[in-house]
PDB file of C-alpha atoms in Angstrom:
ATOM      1  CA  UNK A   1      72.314 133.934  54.157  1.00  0.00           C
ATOM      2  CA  UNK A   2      73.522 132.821  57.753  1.00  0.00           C
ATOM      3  CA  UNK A   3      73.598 129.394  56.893  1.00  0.00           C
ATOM      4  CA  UNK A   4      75.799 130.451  53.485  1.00  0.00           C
ATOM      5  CA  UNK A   5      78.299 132.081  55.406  1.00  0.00           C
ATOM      6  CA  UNK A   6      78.338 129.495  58.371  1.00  0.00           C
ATOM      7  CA  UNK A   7      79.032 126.845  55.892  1.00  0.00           C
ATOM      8  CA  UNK A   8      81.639 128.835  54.200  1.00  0.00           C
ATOM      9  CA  UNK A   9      83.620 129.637  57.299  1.00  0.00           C
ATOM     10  CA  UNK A  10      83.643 125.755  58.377  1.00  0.00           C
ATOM     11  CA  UNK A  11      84.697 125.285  54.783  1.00  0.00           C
ATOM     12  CA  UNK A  12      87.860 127.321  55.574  1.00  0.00           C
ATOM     13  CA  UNK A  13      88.374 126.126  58.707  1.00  0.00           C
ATOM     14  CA  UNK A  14      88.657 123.012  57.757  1.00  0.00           C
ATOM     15  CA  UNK A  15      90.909 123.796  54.771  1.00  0.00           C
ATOM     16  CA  UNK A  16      93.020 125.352  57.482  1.00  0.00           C
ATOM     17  CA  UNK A  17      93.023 122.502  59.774  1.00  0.00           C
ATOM     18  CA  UNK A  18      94.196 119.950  56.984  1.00  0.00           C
ATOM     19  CA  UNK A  19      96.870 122.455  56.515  1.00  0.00           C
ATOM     20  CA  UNK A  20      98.468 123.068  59.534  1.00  0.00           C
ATOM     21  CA  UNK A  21      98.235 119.620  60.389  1.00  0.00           C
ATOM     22  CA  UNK A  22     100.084 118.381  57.289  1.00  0.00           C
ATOM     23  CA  UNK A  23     102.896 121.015  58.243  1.00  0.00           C
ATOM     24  CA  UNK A  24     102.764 119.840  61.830  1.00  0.00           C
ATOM     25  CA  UNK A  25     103.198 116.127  60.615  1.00  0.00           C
ATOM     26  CA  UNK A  26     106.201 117.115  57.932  1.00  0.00           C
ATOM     27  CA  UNK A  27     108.053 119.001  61.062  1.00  0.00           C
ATOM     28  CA  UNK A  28     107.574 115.653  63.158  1.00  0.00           C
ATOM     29  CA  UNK A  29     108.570 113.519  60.903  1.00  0.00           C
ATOM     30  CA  UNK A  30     111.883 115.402  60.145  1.00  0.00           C
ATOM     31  CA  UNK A  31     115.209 113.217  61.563  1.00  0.00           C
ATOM     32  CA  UNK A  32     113.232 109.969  62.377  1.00  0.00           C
ATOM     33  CA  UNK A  33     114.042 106.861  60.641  1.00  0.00           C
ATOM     34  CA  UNK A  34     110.603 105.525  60.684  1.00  0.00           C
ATOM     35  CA  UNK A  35     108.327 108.704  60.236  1.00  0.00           C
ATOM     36  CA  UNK A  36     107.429 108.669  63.743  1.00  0.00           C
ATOM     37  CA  UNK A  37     107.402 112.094  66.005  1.00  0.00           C
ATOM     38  CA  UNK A  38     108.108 110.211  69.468  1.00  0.00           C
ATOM     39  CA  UNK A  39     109.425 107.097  70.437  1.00  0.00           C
ATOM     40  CA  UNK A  40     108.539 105.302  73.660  1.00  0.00           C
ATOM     41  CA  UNK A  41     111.331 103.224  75.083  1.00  0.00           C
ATOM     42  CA  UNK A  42     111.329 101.127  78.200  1.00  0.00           C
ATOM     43  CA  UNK A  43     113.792 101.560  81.489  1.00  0.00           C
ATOM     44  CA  UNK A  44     114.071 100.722  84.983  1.00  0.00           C
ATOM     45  CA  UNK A  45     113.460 103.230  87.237  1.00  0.00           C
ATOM     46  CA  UNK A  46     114.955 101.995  90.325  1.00  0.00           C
ATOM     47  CA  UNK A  47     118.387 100.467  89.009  1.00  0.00           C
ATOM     48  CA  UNK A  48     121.621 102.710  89.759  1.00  0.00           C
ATOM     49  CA  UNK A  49     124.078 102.218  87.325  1.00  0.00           C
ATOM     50  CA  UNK A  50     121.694 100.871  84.789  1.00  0.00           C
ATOM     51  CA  UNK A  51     118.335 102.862  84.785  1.00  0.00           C
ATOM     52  CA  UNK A  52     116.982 105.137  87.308  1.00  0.00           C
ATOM     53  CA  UNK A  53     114.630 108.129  87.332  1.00  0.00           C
ATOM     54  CA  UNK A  54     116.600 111.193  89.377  1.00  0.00           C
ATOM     55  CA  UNK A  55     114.679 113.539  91.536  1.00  0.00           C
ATOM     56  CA  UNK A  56     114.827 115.786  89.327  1.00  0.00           C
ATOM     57  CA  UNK A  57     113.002 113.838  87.047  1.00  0.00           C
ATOM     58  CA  UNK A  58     116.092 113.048  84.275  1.00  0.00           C
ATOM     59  CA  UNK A  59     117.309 109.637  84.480  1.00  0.00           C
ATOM     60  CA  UNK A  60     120.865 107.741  84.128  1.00  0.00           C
ATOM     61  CA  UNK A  61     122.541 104.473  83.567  1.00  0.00           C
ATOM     62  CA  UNK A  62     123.924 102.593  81.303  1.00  0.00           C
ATOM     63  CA  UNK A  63     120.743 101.263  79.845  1.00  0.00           C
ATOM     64  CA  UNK A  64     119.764 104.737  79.348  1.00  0.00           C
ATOM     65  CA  UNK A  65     123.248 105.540  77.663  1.00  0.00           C
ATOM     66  CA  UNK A  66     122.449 102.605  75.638  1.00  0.00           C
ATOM     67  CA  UNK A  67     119.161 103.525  74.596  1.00  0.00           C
ATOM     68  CA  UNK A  68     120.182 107.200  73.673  1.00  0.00           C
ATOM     69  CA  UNK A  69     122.860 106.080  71.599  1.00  0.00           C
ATOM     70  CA  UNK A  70     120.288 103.820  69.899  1.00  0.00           C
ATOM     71  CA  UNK A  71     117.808 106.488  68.714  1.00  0.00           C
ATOM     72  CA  UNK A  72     120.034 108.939  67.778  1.00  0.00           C
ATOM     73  CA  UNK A  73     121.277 106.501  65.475  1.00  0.00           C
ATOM     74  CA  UNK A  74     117.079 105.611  64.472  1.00  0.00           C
ATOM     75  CA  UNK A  75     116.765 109.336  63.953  1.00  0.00           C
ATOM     76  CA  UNK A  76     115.735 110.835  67.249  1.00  0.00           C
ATOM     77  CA  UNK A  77     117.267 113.635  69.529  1.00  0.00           C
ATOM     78  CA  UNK A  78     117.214 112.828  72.968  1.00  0.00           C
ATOM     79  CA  UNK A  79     113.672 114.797  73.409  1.00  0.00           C
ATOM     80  CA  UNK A  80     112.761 112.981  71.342  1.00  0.00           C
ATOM     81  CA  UNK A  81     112.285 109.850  73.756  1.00  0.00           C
ATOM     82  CA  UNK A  82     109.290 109.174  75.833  1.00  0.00           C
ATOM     83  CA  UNK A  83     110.883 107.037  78.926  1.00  0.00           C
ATOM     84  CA  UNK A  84     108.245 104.224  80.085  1.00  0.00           C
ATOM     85  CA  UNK A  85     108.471 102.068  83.548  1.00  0.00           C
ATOM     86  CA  UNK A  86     109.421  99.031  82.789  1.00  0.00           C
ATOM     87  CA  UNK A  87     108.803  96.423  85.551  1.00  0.00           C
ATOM     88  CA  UNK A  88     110.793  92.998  84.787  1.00  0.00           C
ATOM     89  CA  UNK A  89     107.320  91.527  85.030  1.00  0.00           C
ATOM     90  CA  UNK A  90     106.048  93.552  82.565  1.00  0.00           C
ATOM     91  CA  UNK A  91     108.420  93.828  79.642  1.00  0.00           C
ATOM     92  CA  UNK A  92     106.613  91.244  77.352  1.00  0.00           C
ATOM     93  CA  UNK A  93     103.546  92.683  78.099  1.00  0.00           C
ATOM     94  CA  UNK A  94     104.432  96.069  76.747  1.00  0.00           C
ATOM     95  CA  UNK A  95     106.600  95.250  74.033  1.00  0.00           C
ATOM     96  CA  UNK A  96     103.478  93.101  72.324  1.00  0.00           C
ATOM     97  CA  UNK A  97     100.925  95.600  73.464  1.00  0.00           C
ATOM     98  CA  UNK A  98     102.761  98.564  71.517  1.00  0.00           C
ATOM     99  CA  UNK A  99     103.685 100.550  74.720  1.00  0.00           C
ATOM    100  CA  UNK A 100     107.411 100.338  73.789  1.00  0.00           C
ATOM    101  CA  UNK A 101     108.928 100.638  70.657  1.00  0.00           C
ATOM    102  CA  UNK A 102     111.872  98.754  72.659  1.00  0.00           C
ATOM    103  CA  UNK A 103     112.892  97.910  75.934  1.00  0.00           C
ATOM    104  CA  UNK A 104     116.981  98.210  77.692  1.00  0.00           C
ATOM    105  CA  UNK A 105     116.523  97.097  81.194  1.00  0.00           C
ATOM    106  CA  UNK A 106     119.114  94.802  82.307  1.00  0.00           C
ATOM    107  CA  UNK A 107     116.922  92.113  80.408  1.00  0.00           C
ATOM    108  CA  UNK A 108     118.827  88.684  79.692  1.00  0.00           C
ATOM    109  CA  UNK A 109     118.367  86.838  76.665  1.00  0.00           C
ATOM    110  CA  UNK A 110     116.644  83.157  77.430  1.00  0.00           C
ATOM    111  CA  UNK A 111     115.072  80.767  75.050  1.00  0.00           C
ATOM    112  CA  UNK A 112     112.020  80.966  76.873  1.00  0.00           C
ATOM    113  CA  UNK A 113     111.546  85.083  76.521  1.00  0.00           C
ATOM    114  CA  UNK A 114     112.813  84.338  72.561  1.00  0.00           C
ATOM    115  CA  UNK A 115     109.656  82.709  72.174  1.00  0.00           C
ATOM    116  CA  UNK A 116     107.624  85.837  73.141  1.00  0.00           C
ATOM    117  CA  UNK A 117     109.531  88.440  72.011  1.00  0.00           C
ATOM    118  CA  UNK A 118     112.704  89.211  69.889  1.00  0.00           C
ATOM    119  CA  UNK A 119     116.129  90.377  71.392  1.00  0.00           C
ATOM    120  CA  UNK A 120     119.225  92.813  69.472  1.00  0.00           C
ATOM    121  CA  UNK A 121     122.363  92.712  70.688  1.00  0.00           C
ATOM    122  CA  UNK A 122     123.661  91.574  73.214  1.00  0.00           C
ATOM    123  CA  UNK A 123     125.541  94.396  74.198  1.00  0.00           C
ATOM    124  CA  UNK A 124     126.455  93.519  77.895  1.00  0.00           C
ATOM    125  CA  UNK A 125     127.686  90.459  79.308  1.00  0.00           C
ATOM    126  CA  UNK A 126     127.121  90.315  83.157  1.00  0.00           C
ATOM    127  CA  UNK A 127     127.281  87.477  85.919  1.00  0.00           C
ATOM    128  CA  UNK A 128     125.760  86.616  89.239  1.00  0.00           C
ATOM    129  CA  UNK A 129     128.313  88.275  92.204  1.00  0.00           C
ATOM    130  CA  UNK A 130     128.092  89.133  95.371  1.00  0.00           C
ATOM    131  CA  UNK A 131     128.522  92.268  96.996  1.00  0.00           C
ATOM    132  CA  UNK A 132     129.963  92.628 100.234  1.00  0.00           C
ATOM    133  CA  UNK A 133     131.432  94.852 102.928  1.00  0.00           C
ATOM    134  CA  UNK A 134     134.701  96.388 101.902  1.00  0.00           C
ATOM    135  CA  UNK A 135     136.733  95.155 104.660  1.00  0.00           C
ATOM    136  CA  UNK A 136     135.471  91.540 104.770  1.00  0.00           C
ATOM    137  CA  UNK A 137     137.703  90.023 103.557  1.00  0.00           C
ATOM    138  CA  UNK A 138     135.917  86.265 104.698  1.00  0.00           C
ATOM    139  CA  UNK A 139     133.889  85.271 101.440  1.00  0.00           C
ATOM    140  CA  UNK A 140     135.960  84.628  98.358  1.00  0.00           C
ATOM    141  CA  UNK A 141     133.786  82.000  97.125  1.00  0.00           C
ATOM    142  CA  UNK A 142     129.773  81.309  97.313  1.00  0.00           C
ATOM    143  CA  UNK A 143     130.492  78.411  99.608  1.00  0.00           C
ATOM    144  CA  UNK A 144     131.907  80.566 102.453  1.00  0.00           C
ATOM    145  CA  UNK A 145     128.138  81.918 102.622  1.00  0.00           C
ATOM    146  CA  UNK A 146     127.074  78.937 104.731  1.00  0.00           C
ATOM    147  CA  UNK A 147     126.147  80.014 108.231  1.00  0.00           C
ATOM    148  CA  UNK A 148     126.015  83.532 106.522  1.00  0.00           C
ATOM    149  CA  UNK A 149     123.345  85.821 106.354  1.00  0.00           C
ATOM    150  CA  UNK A 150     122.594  85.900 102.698  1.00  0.00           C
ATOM    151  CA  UNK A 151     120.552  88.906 101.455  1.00  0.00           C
ATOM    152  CA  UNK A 152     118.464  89.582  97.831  1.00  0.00           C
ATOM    153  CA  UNK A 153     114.624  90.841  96.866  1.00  0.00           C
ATOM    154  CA  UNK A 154     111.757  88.736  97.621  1.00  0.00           C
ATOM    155  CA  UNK A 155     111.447  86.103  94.731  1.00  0.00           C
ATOM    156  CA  UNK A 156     115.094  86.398  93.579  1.00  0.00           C
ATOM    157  CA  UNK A 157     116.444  83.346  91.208  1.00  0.00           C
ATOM    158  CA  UNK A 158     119.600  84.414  91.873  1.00  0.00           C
ATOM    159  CA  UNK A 159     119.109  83.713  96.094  1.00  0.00           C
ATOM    160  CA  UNK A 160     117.528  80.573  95.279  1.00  0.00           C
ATOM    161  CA  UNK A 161     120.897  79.203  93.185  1.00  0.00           C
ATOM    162  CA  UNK A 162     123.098  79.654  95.791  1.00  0.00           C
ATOM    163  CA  UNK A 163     121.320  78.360  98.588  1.00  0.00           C
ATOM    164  CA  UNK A 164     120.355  75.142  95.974  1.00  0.00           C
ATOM    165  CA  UNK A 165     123.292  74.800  94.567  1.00  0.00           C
ATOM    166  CA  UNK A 166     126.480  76.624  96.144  1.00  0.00           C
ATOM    167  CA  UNK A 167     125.877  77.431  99.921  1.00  0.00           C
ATOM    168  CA  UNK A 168     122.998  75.265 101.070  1.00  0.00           C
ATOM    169  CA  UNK A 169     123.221  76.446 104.556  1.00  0.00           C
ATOM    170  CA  UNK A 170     122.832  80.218 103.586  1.00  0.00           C
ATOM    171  CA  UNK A 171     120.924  82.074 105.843  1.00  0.00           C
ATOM    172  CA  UNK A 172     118.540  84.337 103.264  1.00  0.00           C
ATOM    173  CA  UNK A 173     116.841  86.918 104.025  1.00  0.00           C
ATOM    174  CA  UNK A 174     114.157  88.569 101.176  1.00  0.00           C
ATOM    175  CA  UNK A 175     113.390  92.258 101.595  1.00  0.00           C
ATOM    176  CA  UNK A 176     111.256  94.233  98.541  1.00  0.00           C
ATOM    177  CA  UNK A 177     114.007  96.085  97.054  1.00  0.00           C
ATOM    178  CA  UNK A 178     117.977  96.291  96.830  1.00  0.00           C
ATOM    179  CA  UNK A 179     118.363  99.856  98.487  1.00  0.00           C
ATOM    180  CA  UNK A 180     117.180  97.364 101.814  1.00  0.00           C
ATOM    181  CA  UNK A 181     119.527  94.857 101.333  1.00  0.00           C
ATOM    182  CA  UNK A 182     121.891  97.584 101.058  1.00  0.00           C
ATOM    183  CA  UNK A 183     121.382  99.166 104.215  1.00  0.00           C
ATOM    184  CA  UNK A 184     121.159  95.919 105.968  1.00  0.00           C
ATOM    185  CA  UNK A 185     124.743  95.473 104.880  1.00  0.00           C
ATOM    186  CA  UNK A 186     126.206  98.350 105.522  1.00  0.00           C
ATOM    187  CA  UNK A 187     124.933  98.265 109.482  1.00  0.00           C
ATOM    188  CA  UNK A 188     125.838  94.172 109.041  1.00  0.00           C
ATOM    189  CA  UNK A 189     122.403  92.941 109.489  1.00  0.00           C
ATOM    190  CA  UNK A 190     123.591  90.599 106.238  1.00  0.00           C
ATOM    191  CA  UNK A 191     127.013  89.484 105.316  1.00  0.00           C
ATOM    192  CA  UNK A 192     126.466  89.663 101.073  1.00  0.00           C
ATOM    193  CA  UNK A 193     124.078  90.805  98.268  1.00  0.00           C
ATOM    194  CA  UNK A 194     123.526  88.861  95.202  1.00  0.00           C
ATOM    195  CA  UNK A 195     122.158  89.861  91.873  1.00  0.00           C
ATOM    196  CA  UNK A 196     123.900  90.349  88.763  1.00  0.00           C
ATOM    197  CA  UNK A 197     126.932  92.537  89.046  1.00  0.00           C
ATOM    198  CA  UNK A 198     126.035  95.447  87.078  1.00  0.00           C
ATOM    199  CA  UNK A 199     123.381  95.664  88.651  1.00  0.00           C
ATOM    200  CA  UNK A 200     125.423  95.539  92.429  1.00  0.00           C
ATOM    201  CA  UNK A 201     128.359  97.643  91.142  1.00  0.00           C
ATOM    202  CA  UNK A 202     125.772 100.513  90.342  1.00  0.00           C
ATOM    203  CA  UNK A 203     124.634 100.374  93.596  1.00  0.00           C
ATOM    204  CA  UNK A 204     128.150 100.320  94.522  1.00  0.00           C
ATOM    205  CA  UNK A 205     129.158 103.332  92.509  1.00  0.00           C
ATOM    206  CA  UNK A 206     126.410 105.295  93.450  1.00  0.00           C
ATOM    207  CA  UNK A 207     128.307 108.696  96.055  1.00  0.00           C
ATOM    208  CA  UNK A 208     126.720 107.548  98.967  1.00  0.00           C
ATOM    209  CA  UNK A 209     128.045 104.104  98.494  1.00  0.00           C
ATOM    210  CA  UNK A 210     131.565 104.568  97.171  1.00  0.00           C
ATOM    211  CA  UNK A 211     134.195 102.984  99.249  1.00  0.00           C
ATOM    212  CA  UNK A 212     131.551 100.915 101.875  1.00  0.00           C
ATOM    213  CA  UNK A 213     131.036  97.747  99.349  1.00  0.00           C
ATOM    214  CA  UNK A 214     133.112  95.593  96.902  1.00  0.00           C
ATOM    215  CA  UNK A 215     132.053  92.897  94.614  1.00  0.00           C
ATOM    216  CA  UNK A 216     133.621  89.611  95.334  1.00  0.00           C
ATOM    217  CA  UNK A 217     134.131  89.033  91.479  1.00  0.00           C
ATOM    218  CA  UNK A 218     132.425  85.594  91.023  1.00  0.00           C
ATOM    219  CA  UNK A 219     130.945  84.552  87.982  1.00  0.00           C
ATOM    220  CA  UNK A 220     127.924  82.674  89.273  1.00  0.00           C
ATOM    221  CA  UNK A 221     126.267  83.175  85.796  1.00  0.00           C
ATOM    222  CA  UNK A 222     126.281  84.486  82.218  1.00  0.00           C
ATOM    223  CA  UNK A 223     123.451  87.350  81.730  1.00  0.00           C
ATOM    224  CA  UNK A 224     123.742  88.452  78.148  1.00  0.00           C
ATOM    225  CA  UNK A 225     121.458  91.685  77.723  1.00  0.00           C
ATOM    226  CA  UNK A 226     119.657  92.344  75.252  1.00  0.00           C
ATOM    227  CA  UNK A 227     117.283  94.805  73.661  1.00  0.00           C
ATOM    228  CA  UNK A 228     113.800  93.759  73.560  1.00  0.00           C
ATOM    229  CA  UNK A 229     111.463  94.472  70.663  1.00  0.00           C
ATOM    230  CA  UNK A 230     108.216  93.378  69.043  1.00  0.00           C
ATOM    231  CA  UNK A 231     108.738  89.498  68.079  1.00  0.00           C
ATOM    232  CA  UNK A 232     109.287  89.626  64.192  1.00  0.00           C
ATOM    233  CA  UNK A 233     110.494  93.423  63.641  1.00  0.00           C
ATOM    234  CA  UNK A 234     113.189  92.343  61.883  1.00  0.00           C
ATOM    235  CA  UNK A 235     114.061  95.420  60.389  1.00  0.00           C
ATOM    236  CA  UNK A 236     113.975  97.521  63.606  1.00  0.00           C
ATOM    237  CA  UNK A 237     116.545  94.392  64.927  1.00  0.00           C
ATOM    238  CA  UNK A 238     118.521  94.974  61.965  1.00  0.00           C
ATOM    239  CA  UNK A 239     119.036  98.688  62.958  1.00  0.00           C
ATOM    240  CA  UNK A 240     119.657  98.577  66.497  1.00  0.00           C
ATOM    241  CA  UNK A 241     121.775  95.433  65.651  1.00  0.00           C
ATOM    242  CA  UNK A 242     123.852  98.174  63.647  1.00  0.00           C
ATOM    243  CA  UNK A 243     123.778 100.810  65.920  1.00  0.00           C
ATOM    244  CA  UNK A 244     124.965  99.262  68.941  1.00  0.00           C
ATOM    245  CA  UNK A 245     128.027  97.569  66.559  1.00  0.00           C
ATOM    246  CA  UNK A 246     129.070 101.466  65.906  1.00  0.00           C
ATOM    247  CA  UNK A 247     128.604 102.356  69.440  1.00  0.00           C
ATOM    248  CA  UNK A 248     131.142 100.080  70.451  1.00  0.00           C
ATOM    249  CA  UNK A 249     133.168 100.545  67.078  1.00  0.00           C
ATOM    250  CA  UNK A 250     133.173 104.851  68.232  1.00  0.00           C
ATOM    251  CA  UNK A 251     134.503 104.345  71.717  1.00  0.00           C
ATOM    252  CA  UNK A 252     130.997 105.248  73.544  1.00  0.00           C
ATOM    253  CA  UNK A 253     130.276 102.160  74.838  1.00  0.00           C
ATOM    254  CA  UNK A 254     133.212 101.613  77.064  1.00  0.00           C
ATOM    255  CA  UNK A 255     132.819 105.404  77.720  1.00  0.00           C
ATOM    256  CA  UNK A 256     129.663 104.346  79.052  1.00  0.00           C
ATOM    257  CA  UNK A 257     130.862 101.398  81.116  1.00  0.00           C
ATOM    258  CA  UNK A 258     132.874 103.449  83.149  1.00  0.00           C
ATOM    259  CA  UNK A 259     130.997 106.329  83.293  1.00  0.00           C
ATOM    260  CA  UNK A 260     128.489 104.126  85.217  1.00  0.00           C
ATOM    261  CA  UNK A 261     130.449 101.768  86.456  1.00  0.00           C
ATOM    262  CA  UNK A 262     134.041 102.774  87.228  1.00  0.00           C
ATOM    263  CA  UNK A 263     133.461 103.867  90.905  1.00  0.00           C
ATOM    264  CA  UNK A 264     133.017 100.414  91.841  1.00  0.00           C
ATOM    265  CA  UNK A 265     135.704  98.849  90.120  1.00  0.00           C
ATOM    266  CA  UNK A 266     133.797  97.067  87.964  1.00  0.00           C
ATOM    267  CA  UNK A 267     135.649  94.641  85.942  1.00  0.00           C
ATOM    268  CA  UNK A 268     133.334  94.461  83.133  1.00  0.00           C
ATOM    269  CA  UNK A 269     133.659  92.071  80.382  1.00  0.00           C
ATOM    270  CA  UNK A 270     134.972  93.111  76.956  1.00  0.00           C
ATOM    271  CA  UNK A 271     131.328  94.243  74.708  1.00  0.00           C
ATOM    272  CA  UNK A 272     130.122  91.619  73.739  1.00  0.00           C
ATOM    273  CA  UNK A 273     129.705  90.204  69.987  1.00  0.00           C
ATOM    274  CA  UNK A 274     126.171  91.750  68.468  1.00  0.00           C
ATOM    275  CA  UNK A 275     123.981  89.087  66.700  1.00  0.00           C
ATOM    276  CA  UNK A 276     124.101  89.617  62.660  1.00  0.00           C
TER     277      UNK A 276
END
């Protein structure tokens, strides 16, 4: 008799179970484009302007802006969106290990990342600058860096260029993050910064920062960003291919430009044409 009624109560609960999840999976499901509940998108944490985790624990940027504007139009609300870490030496990584369903972090399109993974857009077109002091007025071009204290992160391409091929007789110095270079600038332990400007005119914008730097304006190189996504997802490409068409089409991308932007007096470049 115990074992009757033991099996008959697992019987229900399992009934139940099946039930409530299959209501649970109908309520997640509702809004998405691709029947998922979540989706997991990749950021930089530590890039003003572009993508960077507040202390509060919400983040900004343009990237972010981007990526918003992206899965609302896949189906998501914004709590919708798990935000992942996305170190540059990661990114293919966790696009072909599933841990993104797409990454927007000031990642440039290059032949030799289209081989690993596949790119929408681009939907920003930024060059190698460099920022300096406000009031210096004494580097206009990358050659007046020689016998200048040139500053970037350790490893930087972007150093290596000028010293190789603009201002040979740069004095670089490598620290582990921007926020250093930054502060060596402002007390004028360094004379410039160089990285791609979007990513020096968020620094630039940031309130702490407004009015101390300026970018020079050069355009050292062309950094087309894209959004990065499982090599062969063609149909996912197609759709954020669409969306970020319309979010220029609507007005929000420029809105987000200079929302991020605009307090450095960033001259961006017009959007740039999305790939069909």
């Amino acid at each position: 008799m115990k074992l009757r009624t033991a099996g008959t109560a697992t019987a229900a609960a399992l009934v139940l179970s099946l039930a409530v999840t299959a209501c649970g999976k109908g309520g997640g499901d509702e809004g998405s484009a691709d029947g998922a509940k979540k989706i997991a998108i990749g950021i930089k944490y530590d890039q003003p302007g572009l993508g960077l985790k507040e202390p509060d624990g919400s983040f900004s940027g343009f990237d972010v802006d981007v990526a918003t504007y992206v899965a609302k139009e896949l189906g998501y609300k914004a709590g919708d969106i798990e935000w992942k870490q996305t170190p540059s030496a990661e990114r293919e990584n966790m696009i072909a290990n599933g841990d993104v369903r797409f990454i927007v972090a000031s990642y440039s399109i290059t032949d030799e990342r289209k081989q690993k993974v596949d790119f929408a857009g681009p939907y920003l077109l930024a060059h190698q600058d460099l920022l300096v002091r406000a009031d210096d007025r004494s580097i206009t071009k990358a050659a007046d860096l020689n016998s200048k204290k040139l500053c970037s992160v350790t490893g930087s391409t972007s150093a290596q260029n000028i010293r190789r091929d603009l201002a040979p007789k740069a004095d670089l110095q490598q620290n582990g993050g921007y926020s250093e270079c930054l502060t060596g600038l402002e007390n004028k332990a360094v004379d410039a910064l160089t990285t791609d400007d979007s990513i020096l005119a968020g620094y630039a914008a940031q309130k702490e920062h407004r009015g101390k730097f300026r970018l020079v304006g050069l355009k050292l190189s062309d950094e087309n960003y894209g959004i990065g996504l499982k090599k062969g997802d063609t149909e996912l490409k197609g759709k954020i291919n669409t969306a970020l068409k319309k979010m220029v089409s609507d007005g929000s991308w420029q809105k987000a430009v200079t929302a991020n932007f605009g307090p450095a007096h960033y001259k961006n470049e017009p959007a740039p044409a999305v790939a069909d």
